[in-house]
Coordinates of C-alpha atoms in Angstrom, one line a residue:
X1 CA -39.8 -24.8 6.4
X2 CA -39.3 -27.1 3.3
X3 CA -42.8 -28.6 3.6
X4 CA -44.3 -25.1 3.9
X5 CA -42.4 -23.8 0.9
X6 CA -43.4 -26.7 -1.3
X7 CA -47.0 -27.3 -0.2
X8 CA -48.1 -24.1 1.6
X9 CA -49.2 -26.2 4.5
X10 CA -47.9 -26.6 8.1
X11 CA -46.7 -30.2 8.4
X12 CA -48.0 -30.4 12.0
X13 CA -51.5 -29.7 10.7
X14 CA -51.5 -31.4 7.3
X15 CA -48.4 -33.5 6.4
X16 CA -48.3 -34.4 2.7
X17 CA -47.1 -38.0 3.4
X18 CA -49.2 -38.8 6.4
X19 CA -52.3 -37.4 4.7
X20 CA -51.8 -38.9 1.3
X21 CA -55.3 -39.9 0.0
X22 CA -54.1 -42.9 -2.1
X23 CA -56.9 -42.4 -4.7
X24 CA -56.0 -45.7 -6.5
X25 CA -55.7 -47.7 -3.3
X26 CA -52.1 -48.7 -4.0
X27 CA -50.7 -51.0 -1.5
X28 CA -47.1 -50.6 -0.1
X29 CA -44.7 -52.9 -1.9
X30 CA -41.1 -53.4 -1.2
X31 CA -40.4 -56.5 -3.1
X32 CA -41.3 -55.9 -6.8
X33 CA -38.6 -53.4 -7.6
X34 CA -35.1 -55.1 -7.4
X35 CA -32.8 -52.2 -8.4
X36 CA -32.1 -50.2 -5.2
X37 CA -28.3 -50.3 -4.8
X38 CA -28.0 -47.9 -1.8
X39 CA -27.4 -50.2 1.2
X40 CA -27.5 -49.0 4.9
X41 CA -23.8 -49.9 5.5
X42 CA -22.7 -47.8 2.6
X43 CA -24.9 -44.8 3.5
X44 CA -23.6 -45.0 7.1
X45 CA -20.1 -44.6 5.8
X46 CA -21.1 -41.6 3.7
X47 CA -22.5 -40.1 6.9
X48 CA -19.3 -40.8 8.8
X49 CA -17.4 -38.7 6.3
X50 CA -19.7 -35.7 6.8
X51 CA -20.1 -36.1 10.6
X52 CA -17.1 -34.0 11.6
X53 CA -18.5 -31.0 9.7
X54 CA -21.9 -31.3 11.4
X55 CA -23.4 -32.6 8.2
X56 CA -25.7 -33.6 6.7
X57 CA -28.3 -31.0 7.4
X58 CA -30.3 -31.3 4.2
X59 CA -30.3 -34.3 1.8
X60 CA -31.6 -34.3 -1.8
X61 CA -32.3 -37.5 -3.8
X62 CA -32.7 -37.0 -7.5
X63 CA -34.6 -39.9 -8.9
X64 CA -36.6 -41.8 -6.2
X65 CA -39.0 -44.1 -8.1
X66 CA -40.8 -46.1 -5.4
X67 CA -38.9 -44.7 -2.4
X68 CA -36.7 -47.6 -1.5
X69 CA -33.4 -45.7 -1.2
X70 CA -35.1 -42.7 0.6
X71 CA -36.5 -45.1 3.2
X72 CA -33.1 -46.7 3.6
X73 CA -31.6 -43.3 4.2
X74 CA -34.3 -42.3 6.6
X75 CA -34.0 -45.5 8.6
X76 CA -30.2 -45.1 9.0
X77 CA -30.7 -41.4 10.1
X78 CA -33.2 -42.5 12.7
X79 CA -30.8 -45.1 14.1
X80 CA -28.2 -42.4 14.4
X81 CA -30.7 -40.0 16.2
X82 CA -30.7 -37.7 13.2
X83 CA -34.5 -37.6 13.1
X84 CA -34.9 -34.0 11.8
X85 CA -32.8 -34.2 8.6
X86 CA -35.0 -33.7 5.6
X87 CA -34.7 -35.8 2.5
X88 CA -36.2 -34.1 -0.6
X89 CA -37.1 -36.6 -3.3
X90 CA -37.0 -34.9 -6.7
X91 CA -38.6 -37.0 -9.4
X92 CA -41.3 -36.5 -12.1
X93 CA -42.5 -40.0 -11.2
X94 CA -43.5 -40.7 -14.8
X95 CA -41.2 -43.7 -15.5
X96 CA -38.1 -43.8 -17.6
X97 CA -37.5 -44.8 -21.2
X98 CA -36.8 -48.4 -20.3
X99 CA -40.0 -48.7 -18.3
X100 CA -42.2 -47.4 -21.1
X101 CA -40.4 -49.3 -23.9
X102 CA -40.1 -52.7 -22.2
X103 CA -43.0 -53.2 -19.7
X104 CA -45.2 -55.1 -22.2
X105 CA -42.5 -57.5 -23.4
X106 CA -40.2 -57.8 -20.4
X107 CA -41.8 -59.5 -17.3
X108 CA -38.9 -58.2 -15.1
X109 CA -40.0 -54.7 -15.9
X110 CA -43.8 -55.3 -16.2
X111 CA -43.8 -56.7 -12.7
X112 CA -43.3 -53.3 -11.2
X113 CA -45.1 -51.1 -13.7
X114 CA -48.7 -50.2 -13.2
X115 CA -50.7 -48.0 -15.6
X116 CA -54.0 -46.4 -14.6
X117 CA -55.8 -43.6 -16.5
X118 CA -53.0 -43.5 -19.1
X119 CA -50.1 -42.8 -16.6
X120 CA -47.8 -44.9 -14.6
X121 CA -48.6 -44.9 -10.9
X122 CA -45.0 -44.4 -9.8
X123 CA -45.9 -41.4 -7.6
X124 CA -48.7 -43.3 -5.9
X125 CA -46.5 -46.3 -5.2
X126 CA -43.8 -44.0 -3.8
X127 CA -46.3 -42.3 -1.5
X128 CA -47.9 -45.5 -0.4
X129 CA -44.5 -47.0 0.5
X130 CA -43.3 -43.9 2.3
X131 CA -46.6 -43.4 4.2
X132 CA -46.3 -47.0 5.3
X133 CA -42.8 -46.5 6.5
X134 CA -43.6 -43.3 8.4
X135 CA -46.7 -44.8 10.0
X136 CA -44.7 -47.8 11.1
X137 CA -41.3 -46.4 12.3
X138 CA -39.6 -43.8 10.2
X139 CA -39.6 -40.2 11.4
X140 CA -42.1 -38.0 9.5
X141 CA -39.5 -35.2 9.3
X142 CA -37.4 -36.9 6.7
X143 CA -39.0 -37.8 3.3
X144 CA -40.8 -35.2 1.2
X145 CA -41.8 -35.7 -2.5
X146 CA -41.1 -33.0 -5.1
X147 CA -42.9 -34.1 -8.3
X148 CA -40.7 -32.2 -10.8
X149 CA -38.0 -32.9 -13.3
X150 CA -34.4 -32.8 -12.0
X151 CA -33.9 -29.4 -13.8
X152 CA -37.0 -27.8 -12.3
X153 CA -36.0 -29.2 -8.9
X154 CA -32.5 -27.8 -9.0
X155 CA -33.6 -24.4 -10.2
X156 CA -36.3 -24.2 -7.5
X157 CA -33.7 -25.0 -4.8
X158 CA -31.5 -22.1 -6.2
X159 CA -34.4 -19.7 -6.2
X160 CA -35.5 -20.6 -2.7
X161 CA -31.9 -20.5 -1.3
X162 CA -31.7 -24.1 -0.2
X163 CA -28.2 -25.7 -0.3
X164 CA -28.1 -29.5 0.3
X165 CA -24.9 -30.9 1.8
X166 CA -25.6 -34.5 0.6
X167 CA -27.1 -35.3 -2.8
X168 CA -27.8 -38.8 -4.2
X169 CA -28.1 -38.7 -8.0
X170 CA -30.0 -41.7 -9.2
X171 CA -32.1 -40.6 -12.1
X172 CA -32.6 -42.0 -15.6
X173 CA -28.9 -42.5 -16.5
X174 CA -29.4 -41.1 -20.0
X175 CA -26.3 -39.9 -21.9
X176 CA -25.9 -36.1 -21.5
X177 CA -28.8 -35.9 -19.1
X178 CA -26.5 -37.1 -16.3
X179 CA -24.0 -34.5 -17.3
X180 CA -26.6 -31.7 -17.1
X181 CA -27.7 -32.9 -13.7
X182 CA -24.2 -33.1 -12.4
X183 CA -23.6 -29.5 -13.5
X184 CA -26.8 -28.3 -11.8
X185 CA -26.5 -30.2 -8.6
X186 CA -22.8 -29.8 -8.0
X187 CA -23.2 -26.1 -8.3
X188 CA -25.8 -25.9 -5.6
X189 CA -24.1 -28.4 -3.3
X190 CA -22.9 -26.9 0.0
X191 CA -19.1 -26.5 0.3
X192 CA -17.8 -29.7 1.9
X193 CA -20.8 -31.6 0.8
X194 CA -21.0 -34.9 -1.1
X195 CA -22.6 -35.7 -4.4
X196 CA -22.8 -39.4 -5.3
X197 CA -24.6 -41.8 -7.4
X198 CA -24.7 -45.5 -8.5
X199 CA -24.3 -47.4 -11.8
X200 CA -20.9 -46.0 -12.7
X201 CA -20.5 -49.2 -14.7
X202 CA -23.2 -48.0 -17.1
X203 CA -21.5 -46.5 -20.2
X204 CA -23.7 -43.4 -20.3
X205 CA -23.2 -42.7 -16.6
X206 CA -19.4 -43.3 -16.6
X207 CA -19.0 -41.1 -19.7
X208 CA -20.9 -38.2 -18.2
X209 CA -19.3 -38.4 -14.8
X210 CA -15.8 -38.6 -16.2
X211 CA -16.5 -35.7 -18.6
X212 CA -17.9 -33.5 -15.8
X213 CA -15.0 -34.1 -13.5
X214 CA -12.4 -33.6 -16.3
X215 CA -14.0 -30.3 -17.5
X216 CA -14.6 -29.0 -14.0
X217 CA -10.9 -29.7 -13.0
X218 CA -9.6 -28.0 -16.1
X219 CA -11.6 -24.9 -15.3
X220 CA -11.5 -24.8 -11.5
X221 CA -8.9 -27.4 -10.6
X222 CA -6.4 -25.1 -8.9
X223 CA -8.9 -23.7 -6.4
X224 CA -11.7 -26.2 -6.3
X225 CA -10.7 -29.6 -7.6
X226 CA -13.1 -32.6 -7.6
X227 CA -11.6 -35.8 -6.2
X228 CA -13.6 -38.6 -7.9
X229 CA -13.7 -41.8 -5.9
X230 CA -15.3 -45.1 -7.1
X231 CA -16.6 -47.8 -4.6
X232 CA -18.5 -51.0 -4.8
X233 CA -22.0 -51.0 -3.4
X234 CA -20.9 -53.8 -1.1
X235 CA -18.0 -56.2 -0.9
X236 CA -18.1 -58.5 -4.0
X237 CA -20.8 -56.5 -5.8
X238 CA -20.5 -55.5 -9.4
X239 CA -22.4 -52.3 -9.1
X240 CA -20.1 -49.3 -8.8
X241 CA -20.9 -46.0 -6.9
X242 CA -19.2 -42.8 -7.8
X243 CA -18.5 -40.2 -5.1
X244 CA -17.3 -36.6 -5.3
X245 CA -16.9 -34.0 -2.6
X246 CA -17.0 -30.3 -3.0
X247 CA -13.9 -28.6 -1.6
X248 CA -14.1 -26.5 1.5
X249 CA -11.6 -24.1 3.1
X250 CA -10.0 -25.5 6.2
X251 CA -10.2 -23.4 9.3
X252 CA -7.4 -20.8 9.6
X253 CA -6.0 -21.9 6.2
X254 CA -5.8 -20.7 2.7
X255 CA -5.7 -24.1 1.1
X256 CA -8.6 -26.4 0.4
X257 CA -9.2 -29.1 2.9
X258 CA -8.1 -32.6 1.9
X259 CA -10.8 -35.1 1.4
X260 CA -10.0 -38.1 3.6
X261 CA -12.4 -41.0 3.9
X262 CA -12.5 -44.7 5.0
X263 CA -10.3 -46.7 2.7
X264 CA -12.9 -49.5 2.3
X265 CA -15.5 -47.1 1.0
X266 CA -13.2 -45.6 -1.6
X267 CA -11.6 -48.7 -3.0
X268 CA -13.0 -50.7 -5.9

């Protein structure tokens, strides 16, 4: 359904990933981009939280770059026999401010930036990586690209009536941009679903996350509070991941269900 809505093609006849034409002959590369912080163990624990509710049924990743995190999620889902869960990867695939500003001077950035015909080949690298993963082992039913800004992606989901129950927000981390994305994506999140993202240690991310939670709880805290949790990407890691869950009415109750999760996941 998602593939057909986006591309007007039956995925069993013409799948956008499997049939990617790769016009620039980009080779799959999983080593030249070092900044993917979503690890299989952490994602598995996120899935454990949602499992009792029969979730996730639909995952959205906002900010995918070369597809490393999406492939990690797809691999974990396959291991858990959840081979049909779609992962919609929303990204303009144009590169962020740091990539454009630094790639000529900073080798650590220039090593994973490739410009052809006046544009970065981020989308092509994403597709080459995902196509390789699908052809090798990952279920074709997971990862779909949506080449659009986070704003366009969110509004398209609303118009089409799609409500994800798990959203990984990993976009450009710009001040105020993160706040806008939080506002858009938390609103369309399925009740009981989880919205999370990394780099809580970045000042812009921390400021926008804290501001969104504070303002939301001031306005809706009595009926629909956000319980913000902070976790390390892995034991001993410096990278911090923020996690928030949308409240859901408990069965046969008038109070919102309490958000309970594994202690290790939720402790800094």
